[in-house]
mmCIF file of C-alpha atoms and ligand atoms in Angstrom:
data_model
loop_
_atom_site.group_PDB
_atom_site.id
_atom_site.type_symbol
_atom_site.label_atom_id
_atom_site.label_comp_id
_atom_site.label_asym_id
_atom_site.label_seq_id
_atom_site.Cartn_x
_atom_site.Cartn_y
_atom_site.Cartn_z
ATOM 1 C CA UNK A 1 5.723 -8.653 -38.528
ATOM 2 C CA UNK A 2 7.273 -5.217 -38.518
ATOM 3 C CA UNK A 3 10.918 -4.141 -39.355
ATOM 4 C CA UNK A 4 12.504 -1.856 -37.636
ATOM 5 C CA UNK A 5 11.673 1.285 -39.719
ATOM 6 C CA UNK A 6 7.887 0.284 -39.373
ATOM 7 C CA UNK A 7 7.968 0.006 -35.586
ATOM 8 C CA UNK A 8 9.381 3.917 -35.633
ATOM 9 C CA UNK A 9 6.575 4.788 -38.309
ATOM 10 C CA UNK A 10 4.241 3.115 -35.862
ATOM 11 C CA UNK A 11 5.617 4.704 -32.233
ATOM 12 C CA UNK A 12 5.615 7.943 -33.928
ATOM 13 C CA UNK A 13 2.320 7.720 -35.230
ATOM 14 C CA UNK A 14 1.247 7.124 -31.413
ATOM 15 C CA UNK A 15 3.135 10.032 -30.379
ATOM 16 C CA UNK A 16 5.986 8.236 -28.999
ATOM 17 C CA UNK A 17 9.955 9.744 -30.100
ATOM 18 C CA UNK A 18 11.543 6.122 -31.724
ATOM 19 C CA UNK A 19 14.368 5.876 -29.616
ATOM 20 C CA UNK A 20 16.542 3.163 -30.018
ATOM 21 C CA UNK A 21 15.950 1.845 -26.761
ATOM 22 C CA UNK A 22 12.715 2.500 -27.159
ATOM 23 C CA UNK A 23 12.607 0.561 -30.806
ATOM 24 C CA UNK A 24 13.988 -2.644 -29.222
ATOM 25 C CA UNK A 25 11.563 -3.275 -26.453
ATOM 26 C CA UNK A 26 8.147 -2.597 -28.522
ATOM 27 C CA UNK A 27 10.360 -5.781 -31.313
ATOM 28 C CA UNK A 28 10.682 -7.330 -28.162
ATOM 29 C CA UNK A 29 7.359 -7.756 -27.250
ATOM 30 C CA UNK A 30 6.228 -8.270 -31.412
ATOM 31 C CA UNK A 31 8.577 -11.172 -31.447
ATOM 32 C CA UNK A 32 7.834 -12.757 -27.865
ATOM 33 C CA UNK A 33 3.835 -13.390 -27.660
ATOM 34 C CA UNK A 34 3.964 -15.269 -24.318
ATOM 35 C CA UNK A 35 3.766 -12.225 -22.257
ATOM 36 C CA UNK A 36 6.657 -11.304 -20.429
ATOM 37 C CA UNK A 37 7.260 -9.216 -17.496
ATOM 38 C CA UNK A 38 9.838 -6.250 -17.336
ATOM 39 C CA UNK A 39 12.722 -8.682 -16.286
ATOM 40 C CA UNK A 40 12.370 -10.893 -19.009
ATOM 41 C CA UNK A 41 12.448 -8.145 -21.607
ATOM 42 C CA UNK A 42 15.470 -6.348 -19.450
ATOM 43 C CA UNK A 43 17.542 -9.237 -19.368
ATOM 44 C CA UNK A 44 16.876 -10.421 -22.781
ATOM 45 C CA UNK A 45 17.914 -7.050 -24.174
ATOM 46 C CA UNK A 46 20.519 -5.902 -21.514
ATOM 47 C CA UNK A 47 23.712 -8.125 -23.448
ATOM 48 C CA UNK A 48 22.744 -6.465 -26.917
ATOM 49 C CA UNK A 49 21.564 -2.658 -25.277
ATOM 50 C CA UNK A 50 24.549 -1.992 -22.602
ATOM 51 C CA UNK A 51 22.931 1.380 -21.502
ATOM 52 C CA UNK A 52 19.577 -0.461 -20.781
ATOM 53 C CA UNK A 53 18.016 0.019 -17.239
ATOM 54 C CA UNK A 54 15.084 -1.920 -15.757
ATOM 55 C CA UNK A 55 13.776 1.603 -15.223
ATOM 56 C CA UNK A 56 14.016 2.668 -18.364
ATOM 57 C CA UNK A 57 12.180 -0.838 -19.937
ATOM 58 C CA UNK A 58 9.563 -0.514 -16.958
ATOM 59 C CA UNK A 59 9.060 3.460 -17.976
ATOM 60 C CA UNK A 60 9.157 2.634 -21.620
ATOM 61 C CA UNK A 61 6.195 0.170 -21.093
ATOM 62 C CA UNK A 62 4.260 2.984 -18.771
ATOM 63 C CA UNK A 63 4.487 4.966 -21.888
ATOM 64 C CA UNK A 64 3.459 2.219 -24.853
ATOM 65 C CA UNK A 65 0.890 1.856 -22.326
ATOM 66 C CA UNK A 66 -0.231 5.096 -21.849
ATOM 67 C CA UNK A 67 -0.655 5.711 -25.691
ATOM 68 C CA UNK A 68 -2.288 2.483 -25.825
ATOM 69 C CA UNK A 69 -0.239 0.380 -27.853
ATOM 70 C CA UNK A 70 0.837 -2.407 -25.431
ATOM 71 C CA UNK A 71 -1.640 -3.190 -22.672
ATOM 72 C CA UNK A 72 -1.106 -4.684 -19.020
ATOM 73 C CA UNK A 73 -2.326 -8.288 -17.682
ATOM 74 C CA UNK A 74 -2.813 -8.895 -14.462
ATOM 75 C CA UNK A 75 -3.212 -12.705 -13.518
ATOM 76 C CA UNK A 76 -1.403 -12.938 -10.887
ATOM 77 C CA UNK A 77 -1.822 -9.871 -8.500
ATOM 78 C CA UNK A 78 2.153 -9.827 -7.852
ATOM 79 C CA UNK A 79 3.156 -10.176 -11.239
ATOM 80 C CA UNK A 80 2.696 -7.723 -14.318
ATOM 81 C CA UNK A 81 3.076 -8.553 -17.290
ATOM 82 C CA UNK A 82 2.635 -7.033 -20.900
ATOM 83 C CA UNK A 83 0.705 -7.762 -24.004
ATOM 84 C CA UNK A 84 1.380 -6.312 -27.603
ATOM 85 C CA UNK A 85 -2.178 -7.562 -28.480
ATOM 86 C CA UNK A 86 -4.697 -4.368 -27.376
ATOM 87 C CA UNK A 87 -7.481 -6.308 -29.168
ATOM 88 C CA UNK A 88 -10.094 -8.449 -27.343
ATOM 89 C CA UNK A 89 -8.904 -11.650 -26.488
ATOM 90 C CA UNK A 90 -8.928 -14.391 -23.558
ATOM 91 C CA UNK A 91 -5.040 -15.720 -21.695
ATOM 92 C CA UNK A 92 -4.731 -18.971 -20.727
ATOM 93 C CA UNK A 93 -2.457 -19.417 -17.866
ATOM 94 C CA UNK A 94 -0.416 -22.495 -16.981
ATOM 95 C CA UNK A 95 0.418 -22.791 -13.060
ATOM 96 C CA UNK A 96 3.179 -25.468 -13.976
ATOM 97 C CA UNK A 97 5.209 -23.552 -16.483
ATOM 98 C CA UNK A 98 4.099 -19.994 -16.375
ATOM 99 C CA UNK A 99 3.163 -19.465 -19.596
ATOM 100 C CA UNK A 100 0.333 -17.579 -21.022
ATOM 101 C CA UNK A 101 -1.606 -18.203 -24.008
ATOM 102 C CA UNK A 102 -3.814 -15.826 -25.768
ATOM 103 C CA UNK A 103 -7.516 -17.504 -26.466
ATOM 104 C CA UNK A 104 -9.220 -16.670 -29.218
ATOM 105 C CA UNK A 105 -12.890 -15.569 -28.024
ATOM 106 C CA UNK A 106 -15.923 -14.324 -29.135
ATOM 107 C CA UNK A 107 -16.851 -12.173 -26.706
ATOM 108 C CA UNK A 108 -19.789 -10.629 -28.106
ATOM 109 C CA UNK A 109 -21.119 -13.984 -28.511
ATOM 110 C CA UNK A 110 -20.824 -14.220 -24.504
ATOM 111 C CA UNK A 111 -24.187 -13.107 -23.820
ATOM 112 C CA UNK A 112 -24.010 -11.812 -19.980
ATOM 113 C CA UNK A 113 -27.616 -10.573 -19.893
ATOM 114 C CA UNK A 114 -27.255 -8.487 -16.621
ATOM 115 C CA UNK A 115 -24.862 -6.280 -18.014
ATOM 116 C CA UNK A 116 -27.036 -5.490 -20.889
ATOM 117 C CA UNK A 117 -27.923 -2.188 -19.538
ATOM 118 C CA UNK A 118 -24.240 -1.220 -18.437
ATOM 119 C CA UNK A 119 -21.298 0.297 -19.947
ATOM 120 C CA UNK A 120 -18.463 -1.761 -20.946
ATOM 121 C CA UNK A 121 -14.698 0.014 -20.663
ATOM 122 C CA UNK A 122 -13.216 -3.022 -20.453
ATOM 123 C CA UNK A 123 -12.702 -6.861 -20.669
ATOM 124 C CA UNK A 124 -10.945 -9.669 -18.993
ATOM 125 C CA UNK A 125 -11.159 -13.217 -19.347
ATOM 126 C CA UNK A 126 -8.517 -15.613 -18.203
ATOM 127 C CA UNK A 127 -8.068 -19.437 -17.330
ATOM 128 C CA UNK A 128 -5.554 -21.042 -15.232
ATOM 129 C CA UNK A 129 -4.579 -24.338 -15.154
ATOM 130 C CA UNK A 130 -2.234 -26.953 -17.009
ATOM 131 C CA UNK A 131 -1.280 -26.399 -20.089
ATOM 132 C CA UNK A 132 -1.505 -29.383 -22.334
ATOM 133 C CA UNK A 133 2.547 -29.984 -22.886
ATOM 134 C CA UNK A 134 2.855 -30.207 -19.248
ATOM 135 C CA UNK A 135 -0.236 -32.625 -19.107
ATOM 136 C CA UNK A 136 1.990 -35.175 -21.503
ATOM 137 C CA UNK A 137 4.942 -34.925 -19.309
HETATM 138 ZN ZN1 ZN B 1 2.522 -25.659 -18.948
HETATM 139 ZN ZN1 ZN B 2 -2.614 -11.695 -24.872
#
């Protein structure tokens, strides 16, 4: 996990000025894996970050996104939310509580044959359904 002083090391290595405000929401999203969605983050940080708009968490994500250090998921077509994760990886997404689970996968080993001869930019795999807590319930 990074401290503080790493995530400004690592925002200005990306080209981003380590503001404050800035600062909090990329520890925000390193601390909360499940993601969340620009109202989560706002009202999570809002009590601690007085000055903090919704704007300014929804333009600081356009940016992070933009250098490519936080990426977007789109499940549901109404809902965006955010992933700190810009490697490969499969969600999991539980209709009863909302969460989402990142799935280890192998993609390479997903051998699609008829897009052997295309060009890849990018990848999205995702399952919905219940998650197992909510099975036990
Ligand atoms: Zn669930
Ligand atoms: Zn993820």
């Amino acid at each position: 996990m990074m401290n503080i002083e790493e995530i400004g090391i690592h925002l200005k290595k990306h080209d981003i000025k380590p503001s404050y405000q800035r600062i909090k929401i990329f520890q925000y999203l390193l601390e909360h894996k499940n993601h969340p969605n620009v109202d989560t983050i706002y009202k999570a940080l809002a009590p601690e970050i007085p000055t903090l708009s919704k704007t300014t968490v929804y333009n600081t994500l356009g940016l992070f996104i933009e250098k490519n250090i936080v990426k977007v998921l789109v499940i549901e077509e109404n809902e965006t939310r955010y992933d700190v994760d810009t490697g490969v990886h499969g969600h999991f997404k539980c209709e009863k509580c909302g969460k989402i689970e990142d799935l280890d996968i192998n993609f390479g080993e997903l051998n699609i044959s008829q897009l052997s001869d295309y060009k890849i930019d990018e990848r999205h795999l995702y399952f919905k359904g219940i998650c197992k807590s909510c099975l036990n319930k």
